CSV table of C-alpha atoms in Angstrom, one decimal:
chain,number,residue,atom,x,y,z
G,1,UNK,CA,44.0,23.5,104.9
G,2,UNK,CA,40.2,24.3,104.1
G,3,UNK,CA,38.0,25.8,107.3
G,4,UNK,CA,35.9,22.7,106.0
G,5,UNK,CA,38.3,20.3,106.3
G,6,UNK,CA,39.1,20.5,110.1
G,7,UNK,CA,37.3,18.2,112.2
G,8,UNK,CA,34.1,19.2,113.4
G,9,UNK,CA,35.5,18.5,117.1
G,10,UNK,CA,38.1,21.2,115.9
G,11,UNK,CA,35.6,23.8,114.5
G,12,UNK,CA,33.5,22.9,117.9
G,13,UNK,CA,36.2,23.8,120.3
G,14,UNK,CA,37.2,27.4,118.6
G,15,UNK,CA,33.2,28.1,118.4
G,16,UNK,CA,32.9,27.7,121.9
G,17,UNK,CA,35.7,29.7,122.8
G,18,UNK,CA,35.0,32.5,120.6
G,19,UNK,CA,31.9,32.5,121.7
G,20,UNK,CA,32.2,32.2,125.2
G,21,UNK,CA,34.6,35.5,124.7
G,22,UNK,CA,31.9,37.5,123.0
G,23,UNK,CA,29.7,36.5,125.5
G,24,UNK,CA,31.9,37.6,127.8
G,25,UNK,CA,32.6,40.7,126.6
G,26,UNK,CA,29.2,41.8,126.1
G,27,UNK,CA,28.3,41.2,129.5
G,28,UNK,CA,31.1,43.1,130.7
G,29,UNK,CA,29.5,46.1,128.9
G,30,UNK,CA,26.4,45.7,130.6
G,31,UNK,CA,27.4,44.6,134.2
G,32,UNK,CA,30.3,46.5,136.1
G,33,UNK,CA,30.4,43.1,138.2
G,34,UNK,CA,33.0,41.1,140.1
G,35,UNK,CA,34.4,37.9,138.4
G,36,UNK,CA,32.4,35.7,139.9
G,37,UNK,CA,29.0,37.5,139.2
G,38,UNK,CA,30.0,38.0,135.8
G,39,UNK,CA,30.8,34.0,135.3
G,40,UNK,CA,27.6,33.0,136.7
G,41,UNK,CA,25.8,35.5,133.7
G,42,UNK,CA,27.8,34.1,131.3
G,43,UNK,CA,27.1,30.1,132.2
G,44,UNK,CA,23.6,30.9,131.7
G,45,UNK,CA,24.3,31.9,128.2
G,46,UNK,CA,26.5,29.3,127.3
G,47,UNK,CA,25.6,26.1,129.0
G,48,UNK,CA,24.1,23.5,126.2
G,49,UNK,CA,20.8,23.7,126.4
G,50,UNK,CA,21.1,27.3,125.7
G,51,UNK,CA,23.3,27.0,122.7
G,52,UNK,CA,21.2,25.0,121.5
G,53,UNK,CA,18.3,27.8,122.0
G,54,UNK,CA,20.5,30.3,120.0
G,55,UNK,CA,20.8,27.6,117.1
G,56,UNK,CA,17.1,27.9,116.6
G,57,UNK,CA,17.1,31.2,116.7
G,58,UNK,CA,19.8,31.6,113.9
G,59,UNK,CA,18.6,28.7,111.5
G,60,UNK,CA,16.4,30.9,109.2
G,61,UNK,CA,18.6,33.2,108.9
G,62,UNK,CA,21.7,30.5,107.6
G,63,UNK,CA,23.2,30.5,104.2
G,64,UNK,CA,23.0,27.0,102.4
G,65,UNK,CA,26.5,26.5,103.0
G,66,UNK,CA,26.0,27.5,107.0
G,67,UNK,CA,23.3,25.0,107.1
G,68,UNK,CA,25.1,22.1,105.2
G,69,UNK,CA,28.1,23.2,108.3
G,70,UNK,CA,24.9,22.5,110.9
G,71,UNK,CA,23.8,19.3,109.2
G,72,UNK,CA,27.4,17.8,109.2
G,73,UNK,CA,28.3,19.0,112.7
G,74,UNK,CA,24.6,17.6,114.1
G,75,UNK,CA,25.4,14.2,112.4
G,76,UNK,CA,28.3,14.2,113.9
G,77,UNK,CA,28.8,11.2,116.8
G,78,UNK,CA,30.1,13.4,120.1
G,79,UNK,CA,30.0,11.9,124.0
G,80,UNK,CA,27.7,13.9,125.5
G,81,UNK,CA,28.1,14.9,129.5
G,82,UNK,CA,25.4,13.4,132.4
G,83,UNK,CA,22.8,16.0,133.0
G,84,UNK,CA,22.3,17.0,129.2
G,85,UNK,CA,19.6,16.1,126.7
G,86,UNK,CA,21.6,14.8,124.4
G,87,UNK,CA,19.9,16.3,121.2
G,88,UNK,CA,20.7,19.9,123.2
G,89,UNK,CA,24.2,18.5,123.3
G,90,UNK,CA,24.1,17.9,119.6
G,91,UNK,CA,22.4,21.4,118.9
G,92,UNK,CA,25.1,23.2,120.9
G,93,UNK,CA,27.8,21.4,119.3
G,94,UNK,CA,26.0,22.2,115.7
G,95,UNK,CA,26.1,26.0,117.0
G,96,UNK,CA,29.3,25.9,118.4
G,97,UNK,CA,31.1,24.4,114.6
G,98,UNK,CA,28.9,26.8,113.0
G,99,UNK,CA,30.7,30.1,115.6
G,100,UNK,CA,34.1,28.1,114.8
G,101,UNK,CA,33.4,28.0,110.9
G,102,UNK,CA,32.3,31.7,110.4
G,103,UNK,CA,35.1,33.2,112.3
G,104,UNK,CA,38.1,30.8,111.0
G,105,UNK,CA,36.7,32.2,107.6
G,106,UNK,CA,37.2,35.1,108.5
G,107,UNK,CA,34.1,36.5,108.4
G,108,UNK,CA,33.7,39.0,111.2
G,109,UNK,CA,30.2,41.2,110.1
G,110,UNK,CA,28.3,37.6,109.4
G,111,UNK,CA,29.5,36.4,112.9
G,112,UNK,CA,28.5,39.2,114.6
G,113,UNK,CA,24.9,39.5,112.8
G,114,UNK,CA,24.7,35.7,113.8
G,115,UNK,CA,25.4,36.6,117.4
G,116,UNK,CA,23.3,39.1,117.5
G,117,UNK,CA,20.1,37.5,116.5
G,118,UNK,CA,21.1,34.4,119.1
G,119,UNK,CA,21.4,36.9,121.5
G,120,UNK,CA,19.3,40.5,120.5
G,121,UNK,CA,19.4,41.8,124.4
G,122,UNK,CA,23.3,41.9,123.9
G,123,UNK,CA,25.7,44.1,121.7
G,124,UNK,CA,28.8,42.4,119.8
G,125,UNK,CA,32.3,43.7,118.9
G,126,UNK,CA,34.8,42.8,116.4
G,127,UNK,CA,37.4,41.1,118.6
C-alpha cells in the first residue's frame, strides 16, 4: 500500500508519535531531568496549539507534494477535543500527517530538516 493511501487519521497517529519521540529525545539531551519534569517540557511542545505553531513555521519550506499532504490532511473532517481552537486542532493534525507521511516514506534527512526548523532551539537524531 502507498504512504498516500493510508487514511489521514493513520498518517496522523504515527506523526504524533514520531514526533512526540523526537521531541522527547531532544529534550532528554538538553535536560538531565526526572520523568515528570521532562513530560511537562515535552507537553508544551506538543500540545495542538503548538503543532500547529511549527506548521507555520515549516510551510515555506514544503515541497508541492508536502503541501498537497497539508491541504488533504487540513480538509480533512476530525472531532476536535473541548479546550482547542479548532482550526489549531486542524493545523496540528495537518502537521502531525505531514511527520507521519515523511517518515513512513522513509525519508529520514527531510524529517529531520523539517523538525528542525519547527523547532531550531532543539537538535534531532535519526531514530
Amino acid at each position: 500500500m502507498k504512504t498516500l493511501d493510508l487514511p489521514i487519521s493513520t498518517l496522523a497517529y504515527i506523526g504524533d508519535a514520531v514526533y512526540e519521540l523526537q521531541i522527547r529525545l531532544s529534550l532528554l539531551k538538553l535536560y538531565a531531568a526526572k520523568a515528570g519534569t521532562l513530560h511537562r517540557e515535552v507537553i508544551k511542545l506538543v500540545n495542538a496549539e503548538a503543532q500547529a505553531e511549527a506548521l507555520q513555521l515549516v510551510l515555506p519550506y514544503l515541497s508541492e507534494s508536502e503541501i498537497q499532504v497539508v491541504k488533504r490532511a487540513g480538509n480533512q473532517s476530525v472531532p476536535s477535543a473541548r479546550n482547542i481552537d479548532p482550526a489549531d486542532y486542524r493545523q496540528a493534525t495537518a502537521f502531525e500527517t505531514l511527520i507521519g507521511y515523511i517518515y513512513l516514506e522513509g525519508n529520514t534527512e527531510r524529517l529531520l530538516d523539517l523538525l528542525s526548523k519547527a523547532n531550531p532551539d532543539l537538535e534531532f537524531h535519526r531514530l
